[in-house]
mmCIF file of C-alpha atoms in Angstrom:
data_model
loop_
_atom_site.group_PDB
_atom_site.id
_atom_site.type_symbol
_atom_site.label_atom_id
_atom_site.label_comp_id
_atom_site.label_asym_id
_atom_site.label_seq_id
_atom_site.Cartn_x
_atom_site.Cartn_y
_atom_site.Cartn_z
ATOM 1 C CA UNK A 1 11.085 -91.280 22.447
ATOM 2 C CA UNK A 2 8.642 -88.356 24.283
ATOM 3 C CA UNK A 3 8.485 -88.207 27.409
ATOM 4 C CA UNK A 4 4.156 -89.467 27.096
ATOM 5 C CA UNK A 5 5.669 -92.984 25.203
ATOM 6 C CA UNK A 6 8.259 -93.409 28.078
ATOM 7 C CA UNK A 7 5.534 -93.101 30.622
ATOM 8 C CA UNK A 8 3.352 -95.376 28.901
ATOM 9 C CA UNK A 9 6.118 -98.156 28.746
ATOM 10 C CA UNK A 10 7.363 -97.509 32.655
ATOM 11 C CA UNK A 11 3.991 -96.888 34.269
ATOM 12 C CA UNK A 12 2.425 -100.964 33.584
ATOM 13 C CA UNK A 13 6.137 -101.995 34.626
ATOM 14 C CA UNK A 14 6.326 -100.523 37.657
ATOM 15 C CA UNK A 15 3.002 -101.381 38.395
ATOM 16 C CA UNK A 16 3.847 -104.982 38.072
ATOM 17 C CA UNK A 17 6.653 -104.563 40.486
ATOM 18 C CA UNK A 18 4.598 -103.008 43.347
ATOM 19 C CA UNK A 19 2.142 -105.982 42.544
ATOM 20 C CA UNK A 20 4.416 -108.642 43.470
ATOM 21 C CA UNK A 21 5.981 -106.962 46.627
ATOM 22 C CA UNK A 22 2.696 -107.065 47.662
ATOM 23 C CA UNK A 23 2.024 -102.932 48.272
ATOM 24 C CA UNK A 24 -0.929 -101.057 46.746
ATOM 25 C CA UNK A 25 -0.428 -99.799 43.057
ATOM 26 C CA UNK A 26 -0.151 -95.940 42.220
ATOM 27 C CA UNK A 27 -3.146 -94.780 40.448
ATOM 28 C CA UNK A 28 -1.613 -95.063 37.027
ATOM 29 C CA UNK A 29 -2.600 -92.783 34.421
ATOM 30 C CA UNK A 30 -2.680 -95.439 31.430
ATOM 31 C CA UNK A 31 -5.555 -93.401 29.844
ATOM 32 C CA UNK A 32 -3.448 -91.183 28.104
ATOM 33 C CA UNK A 33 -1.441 -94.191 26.447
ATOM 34 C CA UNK A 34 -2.369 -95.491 22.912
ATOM 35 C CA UNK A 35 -3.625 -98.643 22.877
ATOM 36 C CA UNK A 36 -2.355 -100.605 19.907
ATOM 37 C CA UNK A 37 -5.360 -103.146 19.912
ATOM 38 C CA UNK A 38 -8.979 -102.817 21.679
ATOM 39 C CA UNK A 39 -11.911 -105.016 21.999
ATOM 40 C CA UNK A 40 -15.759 -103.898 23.659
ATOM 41 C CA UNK A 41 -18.059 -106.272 24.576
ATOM 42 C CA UNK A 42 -21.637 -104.549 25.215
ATOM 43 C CA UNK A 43 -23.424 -106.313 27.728
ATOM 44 C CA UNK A 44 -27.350 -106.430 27.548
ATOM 45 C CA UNK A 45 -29.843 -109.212 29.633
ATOM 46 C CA UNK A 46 -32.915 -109.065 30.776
ATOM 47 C CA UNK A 47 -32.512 -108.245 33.774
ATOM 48 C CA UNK A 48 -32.268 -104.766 33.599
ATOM 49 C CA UNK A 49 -28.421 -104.764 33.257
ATOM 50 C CA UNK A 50 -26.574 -103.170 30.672
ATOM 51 C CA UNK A 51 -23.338 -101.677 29.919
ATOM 52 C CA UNK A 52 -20.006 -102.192 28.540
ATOM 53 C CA UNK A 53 -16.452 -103.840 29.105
ATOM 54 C CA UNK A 54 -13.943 -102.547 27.109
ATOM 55 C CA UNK A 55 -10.074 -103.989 26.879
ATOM 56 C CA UNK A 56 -7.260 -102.716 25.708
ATOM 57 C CA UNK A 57 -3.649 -103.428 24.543
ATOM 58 C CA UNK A 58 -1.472 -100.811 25.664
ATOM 59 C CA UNK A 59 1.701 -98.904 24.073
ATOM 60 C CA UNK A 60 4.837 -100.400 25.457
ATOM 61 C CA UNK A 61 3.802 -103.616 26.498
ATOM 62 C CA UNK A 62 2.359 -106.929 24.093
ATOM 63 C CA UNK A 63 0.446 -108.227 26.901
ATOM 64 C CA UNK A 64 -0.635 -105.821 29.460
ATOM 65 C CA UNK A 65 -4.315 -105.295 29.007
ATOM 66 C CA UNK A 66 -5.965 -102.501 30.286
ATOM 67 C CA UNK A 67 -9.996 -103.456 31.296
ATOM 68 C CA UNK A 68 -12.850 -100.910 31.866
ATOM 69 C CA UNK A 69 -15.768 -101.638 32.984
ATOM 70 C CA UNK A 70 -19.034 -99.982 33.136
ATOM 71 C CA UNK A 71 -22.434 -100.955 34.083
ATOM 72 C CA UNK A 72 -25.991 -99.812 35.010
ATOM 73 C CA UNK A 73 -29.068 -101.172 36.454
ATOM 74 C CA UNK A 74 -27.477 -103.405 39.287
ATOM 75 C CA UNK A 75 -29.615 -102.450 41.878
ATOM 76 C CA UNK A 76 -32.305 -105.300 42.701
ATOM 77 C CA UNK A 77 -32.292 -107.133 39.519
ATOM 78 C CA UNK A 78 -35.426 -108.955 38.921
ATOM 79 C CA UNK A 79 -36.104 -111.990 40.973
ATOM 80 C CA UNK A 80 -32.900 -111.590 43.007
ATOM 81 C CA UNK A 81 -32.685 -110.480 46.903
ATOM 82 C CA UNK A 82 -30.070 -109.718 48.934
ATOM 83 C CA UNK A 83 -27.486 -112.262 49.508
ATOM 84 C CA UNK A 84 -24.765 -113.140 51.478
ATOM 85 C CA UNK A 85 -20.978 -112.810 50.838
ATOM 86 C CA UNK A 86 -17.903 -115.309 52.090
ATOM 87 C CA UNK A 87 -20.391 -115.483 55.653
ATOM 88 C CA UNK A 88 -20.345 -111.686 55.990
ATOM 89 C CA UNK A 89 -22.832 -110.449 58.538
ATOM 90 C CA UNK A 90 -23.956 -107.542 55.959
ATOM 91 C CA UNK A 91 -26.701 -108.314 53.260
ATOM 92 C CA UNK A 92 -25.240 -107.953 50.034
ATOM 93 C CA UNK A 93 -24.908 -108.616 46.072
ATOM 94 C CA UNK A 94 -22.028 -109.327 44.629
ATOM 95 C CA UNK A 95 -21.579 -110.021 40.772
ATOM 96 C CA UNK A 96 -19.033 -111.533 38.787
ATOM 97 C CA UNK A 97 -17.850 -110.953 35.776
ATOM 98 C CA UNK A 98 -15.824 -113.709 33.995
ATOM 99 C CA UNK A 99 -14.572 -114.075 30.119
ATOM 100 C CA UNK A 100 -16.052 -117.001 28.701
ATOM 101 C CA UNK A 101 -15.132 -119.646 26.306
ATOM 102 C CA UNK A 102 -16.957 -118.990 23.536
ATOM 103 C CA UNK A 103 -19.650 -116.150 22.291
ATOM 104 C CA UNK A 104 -22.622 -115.026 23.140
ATOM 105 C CA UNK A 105 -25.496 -117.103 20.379
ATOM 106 C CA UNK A 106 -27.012 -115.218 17.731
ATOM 107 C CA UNK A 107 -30.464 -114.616 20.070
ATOM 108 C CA UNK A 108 -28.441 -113.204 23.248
ATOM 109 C CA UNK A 109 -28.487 -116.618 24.740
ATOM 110 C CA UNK A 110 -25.847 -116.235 27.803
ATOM 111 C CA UNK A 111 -25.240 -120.210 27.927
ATOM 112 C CA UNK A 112 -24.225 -120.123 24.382
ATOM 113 C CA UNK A 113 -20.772 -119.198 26.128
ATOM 114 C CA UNK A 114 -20.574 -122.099 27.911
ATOM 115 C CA UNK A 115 -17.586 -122.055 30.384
ATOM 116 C CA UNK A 116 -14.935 -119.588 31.755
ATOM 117 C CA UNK A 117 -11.924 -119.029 29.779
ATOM 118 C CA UNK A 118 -9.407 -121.393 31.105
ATOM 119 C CA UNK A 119 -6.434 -121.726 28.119
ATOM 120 C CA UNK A 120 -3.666 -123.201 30.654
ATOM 121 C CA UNK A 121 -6.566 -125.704 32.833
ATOM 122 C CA UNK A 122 -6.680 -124.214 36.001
ATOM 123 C CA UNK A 123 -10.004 -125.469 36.756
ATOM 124 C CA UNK A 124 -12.811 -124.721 39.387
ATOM 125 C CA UNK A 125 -11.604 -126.556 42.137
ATOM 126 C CA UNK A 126 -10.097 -124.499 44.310
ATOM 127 C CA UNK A 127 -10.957 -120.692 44.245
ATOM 128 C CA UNK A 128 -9.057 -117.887 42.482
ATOM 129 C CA UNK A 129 -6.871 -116.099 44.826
ATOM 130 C CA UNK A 130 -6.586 -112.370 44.542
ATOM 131 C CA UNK A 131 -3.374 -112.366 46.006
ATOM 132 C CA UNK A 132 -2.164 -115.393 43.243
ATOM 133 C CA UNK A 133 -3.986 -114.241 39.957
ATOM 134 C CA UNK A 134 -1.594 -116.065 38.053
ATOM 135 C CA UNK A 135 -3.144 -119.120 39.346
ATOM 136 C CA UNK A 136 -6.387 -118.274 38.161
ATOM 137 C CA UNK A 137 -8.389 -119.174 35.607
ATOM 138 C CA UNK A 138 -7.674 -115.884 33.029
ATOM 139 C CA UNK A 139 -11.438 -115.405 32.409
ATOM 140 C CA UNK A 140 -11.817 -114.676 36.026
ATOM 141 C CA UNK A 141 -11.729 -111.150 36.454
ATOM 142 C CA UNK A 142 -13.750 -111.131 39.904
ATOM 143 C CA UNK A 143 -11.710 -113.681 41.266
ATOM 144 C CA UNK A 144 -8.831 -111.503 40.244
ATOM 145 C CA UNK A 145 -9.457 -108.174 40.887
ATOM 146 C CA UNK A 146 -12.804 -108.196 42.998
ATOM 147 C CA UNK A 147 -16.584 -108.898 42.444
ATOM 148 C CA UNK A 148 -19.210 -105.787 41.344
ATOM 149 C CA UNK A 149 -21.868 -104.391 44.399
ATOM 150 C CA UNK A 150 -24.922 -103.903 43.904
ATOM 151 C CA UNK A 151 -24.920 -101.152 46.431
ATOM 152 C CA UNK A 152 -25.496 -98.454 43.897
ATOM 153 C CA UNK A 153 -27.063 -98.875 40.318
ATOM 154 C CA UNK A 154 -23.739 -97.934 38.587
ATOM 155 C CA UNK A 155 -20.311 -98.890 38.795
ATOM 156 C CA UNK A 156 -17.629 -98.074 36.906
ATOM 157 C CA UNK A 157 -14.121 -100.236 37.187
ATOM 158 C CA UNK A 158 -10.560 -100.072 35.452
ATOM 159 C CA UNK A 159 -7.826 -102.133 36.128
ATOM 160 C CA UNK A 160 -4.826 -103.716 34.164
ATOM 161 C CA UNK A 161 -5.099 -107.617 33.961
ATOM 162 C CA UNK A 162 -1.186 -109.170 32.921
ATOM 163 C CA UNK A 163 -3.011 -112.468 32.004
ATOM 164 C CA UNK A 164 -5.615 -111.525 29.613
ATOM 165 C CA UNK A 165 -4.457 -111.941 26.473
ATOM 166 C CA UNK A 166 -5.013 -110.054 22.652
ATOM 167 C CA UNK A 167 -2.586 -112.922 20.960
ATOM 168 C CA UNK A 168 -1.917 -116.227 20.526
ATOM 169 C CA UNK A 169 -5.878 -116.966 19.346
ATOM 170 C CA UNK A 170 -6.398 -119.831 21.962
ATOM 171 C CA UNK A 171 -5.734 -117.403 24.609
ATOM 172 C CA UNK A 172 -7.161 -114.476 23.223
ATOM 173 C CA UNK A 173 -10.762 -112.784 24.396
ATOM 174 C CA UNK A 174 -11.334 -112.415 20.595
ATOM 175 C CA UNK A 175 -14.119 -114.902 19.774
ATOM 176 C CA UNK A 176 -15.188 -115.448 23.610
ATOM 177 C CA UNK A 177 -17.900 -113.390 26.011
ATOM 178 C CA UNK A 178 -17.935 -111.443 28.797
ATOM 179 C CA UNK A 179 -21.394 -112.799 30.987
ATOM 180 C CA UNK A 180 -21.800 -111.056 34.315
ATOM 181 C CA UNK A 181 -23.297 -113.815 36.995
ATOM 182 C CA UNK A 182 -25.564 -113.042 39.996
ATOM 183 C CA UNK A 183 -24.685 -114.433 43.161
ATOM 184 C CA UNK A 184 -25.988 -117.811 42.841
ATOM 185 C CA UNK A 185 -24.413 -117.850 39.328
ATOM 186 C CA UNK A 186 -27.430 -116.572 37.170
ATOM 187 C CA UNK A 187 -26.199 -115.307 33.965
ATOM 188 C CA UNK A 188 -27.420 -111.879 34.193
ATOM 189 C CA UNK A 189 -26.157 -110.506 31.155
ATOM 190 C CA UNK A 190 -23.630 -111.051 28.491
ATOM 191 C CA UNK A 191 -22.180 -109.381 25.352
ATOM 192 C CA UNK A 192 -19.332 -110.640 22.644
ATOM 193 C CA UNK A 193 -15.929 -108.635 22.708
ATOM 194 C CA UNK A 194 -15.386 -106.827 19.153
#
């Protein structure tokens, strides 16, 4: 095995293990690793926003996905002003961005994908927990690993989700959306992972 394959298997594991004791992850360098499958979803609206989420399956592991995200035109979308967050005194927008059900409709049409992916019923009554992603809904990647500012017009985001999943097909993203929300839950704009 080289010494790039051994890396690729050890990095997401040890990863994992500073996740559950609770400390801050190294920055792990899971570019370099071959993904075995990957899935983009472009994301267009009409709002303005546009960009791209792009998962992958990495080397060494069946089920930790890898998720970048990148996105433009954030700043002021049309007919949306500043907002609020969790009471904060600040003014700000926050998006989410949340794998949904099923896929975007032939038109665009971001309610096509109905609901968040939810394979094991998690619900929306009580909130996802950062701290607990497991209990989660898997679709919710804000709720899991944080919600997009508006602050500048770009972002750019990658993170490994454990809970997304490639395989079995009623858990996978294959088939579903990606729709990213505006604060009051406006689907802003929305594309179909392939």
């Amino acid at each position: 095995m080289m010494f790039k394959e051994f890396l690729c298997l050890w990095i997401p594991i040890g990863f994992l293990v500073g996740w559950i004791r609770g400390q801050t992850p190294p920055s792990i360098g899971v570019e370099s690793c071959k993904a075995l499958m990957t899935a983009k979803a472009v994301l267009t609206g009409n709002a303005g926003i546009a960009g791209q989420v792009t998962f992958q399956l990495v080397m060494g592991s069946q089920q930790l996905v890898v998720v970048d995200v990148s996105l433009s035109g954030l700043q002021k979308p049309d007919g949306f002003g500043d907002y609020t967050y969790h009471g904060c005194n600040a003014k700000l927008n926050f998006f989410t961005h949340l794998v949904h059900t099923h896929p975007v409709g032939t038109d665009g049409n971001c309610q096509a994908a109905e609901g968040h992916l939810d394979p094991f019923n998690v619900g929306d009554k009580t909130p996802c927990d950062f701290h607990q992603p497991q209990l989660c809904q898997t679709g919710d990647l804000s709720g899991k690993f944080g919600k997009i500012s508006s602050a500048r017009d770009t972002v750019s985001m990658h993170y490994i989700d454990p809970f997304l999943r490639f395989f079995p097909a009623e858990q996978s993203i294959y088939g579903r959306s990606v729709v990213l929300h505006a604060p009051d839950s406006t689907r802003l704009a929305c594309g179909k992972p392939i």
